[in-house]
Amino acid sequence: MKKKIIIFKNDRVGDLVHSVPAIKNIISNNQDKEIVIYLSTISKNFYFLFRKDNTKLKVLNYSLTITEKIKIFLYLFKNKIEEIYILSPKNFF
């Protein structure tokens, strides 16, 4: 099983733009790992900025529901996650 890195960037497009260099840096320094990028429904169309062979997109609502929080927890619990980056000013993660 390939090791995974998770990146949470669940906010608006303007905030996403500021994180593009950091996310690209994470991707380029971890080409041997699978990188799962969580974007909001608002900014999911900008995934093309990060699309590589080792990246996957997961989409969340801008305001997470309790169901989505549980799904995230279960995903983290079931998978071998090496690192998690939370690039969001929100406190709900």
mmCIF file of C-alpha atoms in Angstrom:
data_model
loop_
_atom_site.group_PDB
_atom_site.id
_atom_site.type_symbol
_atom_site.label_atom_id
_atom_site.label_comp_id
_atom_site.label_asym_id
_atom_site.label_seq_id
_atom_site.Cartn_x
_atom_site.Cartn_y
_atom_site.Cartn_z
ATOM 1 C CA MET A 1 0.000 0.000 0.000
ATOM 2 C CA LYS A 2 1.354 3.372 -1.032
ATOM 3 C CA LYS A 3 1.814 5.930 1.734
ATOM 4 C CA LYS A 4 -0.556 8.870 1.574
ATOM 5 C CA ILE A 5 -0.419 12.555 2.294
ATOM 6 C CA ILE A 6 -3.611 14.514 2.891
ATOM 7 C CA ILE A 7 -4.001 18.222 2.116
ATOM 8 C CA PHE A 8 -7.099 20.043 3.386
ATOM 9 C CA LYS A 9 -7.832 23.315 1.622
ATOM 10 C CA ASN A 10 -11.542 23.712 2.188
ATOM 11 C CA ASP A 11 -12.180 27.394 1.565
ATOM 12 C CA ARG A 12 -12.853 29.926 -1.155
ATOM 13 C CA VAL A 13 -10.919 30.430 -4.392
ATOM 14 C CA GLY A 14 -9.158 33.615 -3.229
ATOM 15 C CA ASP A 15 -7.687 31.760 -0.250
ATOM 16 C CA LEU A 16 -6.751 28.813 -2.460
ATOM 17 C CA VAL A 17 -4.663 31.058 -4.711
ATOM 18 C CA HIS A 18 -2.421 31.985 -1.774
ATOM 19 C CA SER A 19 -1.764 28.305 -1.040
ATOM 20 C CA VAL A 20 -0.918 27.188 -4.589
ATOM 21 C CA PRO A 21 2.896 27.451 -4.141
ATOM 22 C CA ALA A 22 2.785 25.495 -0.872
ATOM 23 C CA ILE A 23 0.605 22.738 -2.323
ATOM 24 C CA LYS A 24 2.779 22.444 -5.431
ATOM 25 C CA ASN A 25 5.844 22.227 -3.194
ATOM 26 C CA ILE A 26 4.286 19.396 -1.169
ATOM 27 C CA ILE A 27 3.408 17.532 -4.377
ATOM 28 C CA SER A 28 6.843 17.941 -5.973
ATOM 29 C CA ASN A 29 8.650 16.822 -2.799
ATOM 30 C CA ASN A 30 6.491 13.694 -2.437
ATOM 31 C CA GLN A 31 6.191 12.228 -5.925
ATOM 32 C CA ASP A 32 6.531 8.697 -4.556
ATOM 33 C CA LYS A 33 3.408 9.061 -2.374
ATOM 34 C CA GLU A 34 -0.285 9.347 -3.114
ATOM 35 C CA ILE A 35 -1.539 12.843 -2.307
ATOM 36 C CA VAL A 36 -5.222 13.356 -1.592
ATOM 37 C CA ILE A 37 -6.314 16.982 -1.859
ATOM 38 C CA TYR A 38 -9.574 17.994 -0.215
ATOM 39 C CA LEU A 39 -11.053 21.088 -1.854
ATOM 40 C CA SER A 40 -14.370 22.793 -1.242
ATOM 41 C CA THR A 41 -17.225 22.630 -3.717
ATOM 42 C CA ILE A 42 -16.440 26.304 -4.357
ATOM 43 C CA SER A 43 -12.819 25.733 -5.430
ATOM 44 C CA LYS A 44 -12.912 22.178 -6.830
ATOM 45 C CA ASN A 45 -12.681 23.462 -10.415
ATOM 46 C CA PHE A 46 -9.140 24.654 -9.683
ATOM 47 C CA TYR A 47 -7.861 21.121 -9.104
ATOM 48 C CA PHE A 48 -6.208 21.359 -12.546
ATOM 49 C CA LEU A 49 -3.502 23.433 -10.825
ATOM 50 C CA PHE A 50 -2.449 20.356 -8.826
ATOM 51 C CA ARG A 51 -3.379 17.447 -11.090
ATOM 52 C CA LYS A 52 -0.509 14.966 -11.289
ATOM 53 C CA ASP A 53 -0.283 11.182 -11.539
ATOM 54 C CA ASN A 54 0.058 10.888 -7.772
ATOM 55 C CA THR A 55 -2.788 13.251 -6.766
ATOM 56 C CA LYS A 56 -6.471 12.622 -6.138
ATOM 57 C CA LEU A 57 -9.275 15.078 -5.510
ATOM 58 C CA LYS A 58 -11.914 14.793 -2.810
ATOM 59 C CA VAL A 59 -14.609 17.435 -2.562
ATOM 60 C CA LEU A 60 -16.180 18.764 0.631
ATOM 61 C CA ASN A 61 -18.829 21.337 1.342
ATOM 62 C CA TYR A 62 -17.531 24.729 2.361
ATOM 63 C CA SER A 63 -19.215 24.243 5.749
ATOM 64 C CA LEU A 64 -18.633 20.676 6.850
ATOM 65 C CA THR A 65 -21.567 18.656 8.099
ATOM 66 C CA ILE A 66 -21.217 16.169 10.939
ATOM 67 C CA THR A 67 -21.531 13.381 8.349
ATOM 68 C CA GLU A 68 -18.594 14.739 6.367
ATOM 69 C CA LYS A 69 -16.508 15.040 9.521
ATOM 70 C CA ILE A 70 -17.232 11.398 10.334
ATOM 71 C CA LYS A 71 -16.341 10.339 6.776
ATOM 72 C CA ILE A 72 -13.006 12.192 7.046
ATOM 73 C CA PHE A 73 -12.283 10.514 10.373
ATOM 74 C CA LEU A 74 -13.077 7.063 8.963
ATOM 75 C CA TYR A 75 -10.926 7.694 5.895
ATOM 76 C CA LEU A 76 -8.006 8.722 8.105
ATOM 77 C CA PHE A 77 -8.551 5.703 10.331
ATOM 78 C CA LYS A 78 -8.705 3.173 7.448
ATOM 79 C CA ASN A 79 -5.746 4.460 5.417
ATOM 80 C CA LYS A 80 -2.042 4.686 6.086
ATOM 81 C CA ILE A 81 -1.568 8.451 6.257
ATOM 82 C CA GLU A 82 1.983 9.694 6.590
ATOM 83 C CA GLU A 83 1.304 13.431 6.826
ATOM 84 C CA ILE A 84 -1.675 15.776 6.980
ATOM 85 C CA TYR A 85 -1.536 19.427 5.966
ATOM 86 C CA ILE A 86 -4.419 21.646 7.018
ATOM 87 C CA LEU A 87 -4.156 24.798 4.935
ATOM 88 C CA SER A 88 -7.273 26.449 6.202
ATOM 89 C CA PRO A 89 -8.012 29.116 8.797
ATOM 90 C CA LYS A 90 -11.067 27.295 10.045
ATOM 91 C CA ASN A 91 -11.176 25.684 13.470
ATOM 92 C CA PHE A 92 -13.482 22.797 12.595
ATOM 93 C CA PHE A 93 -10.720 20.451 11.424
#
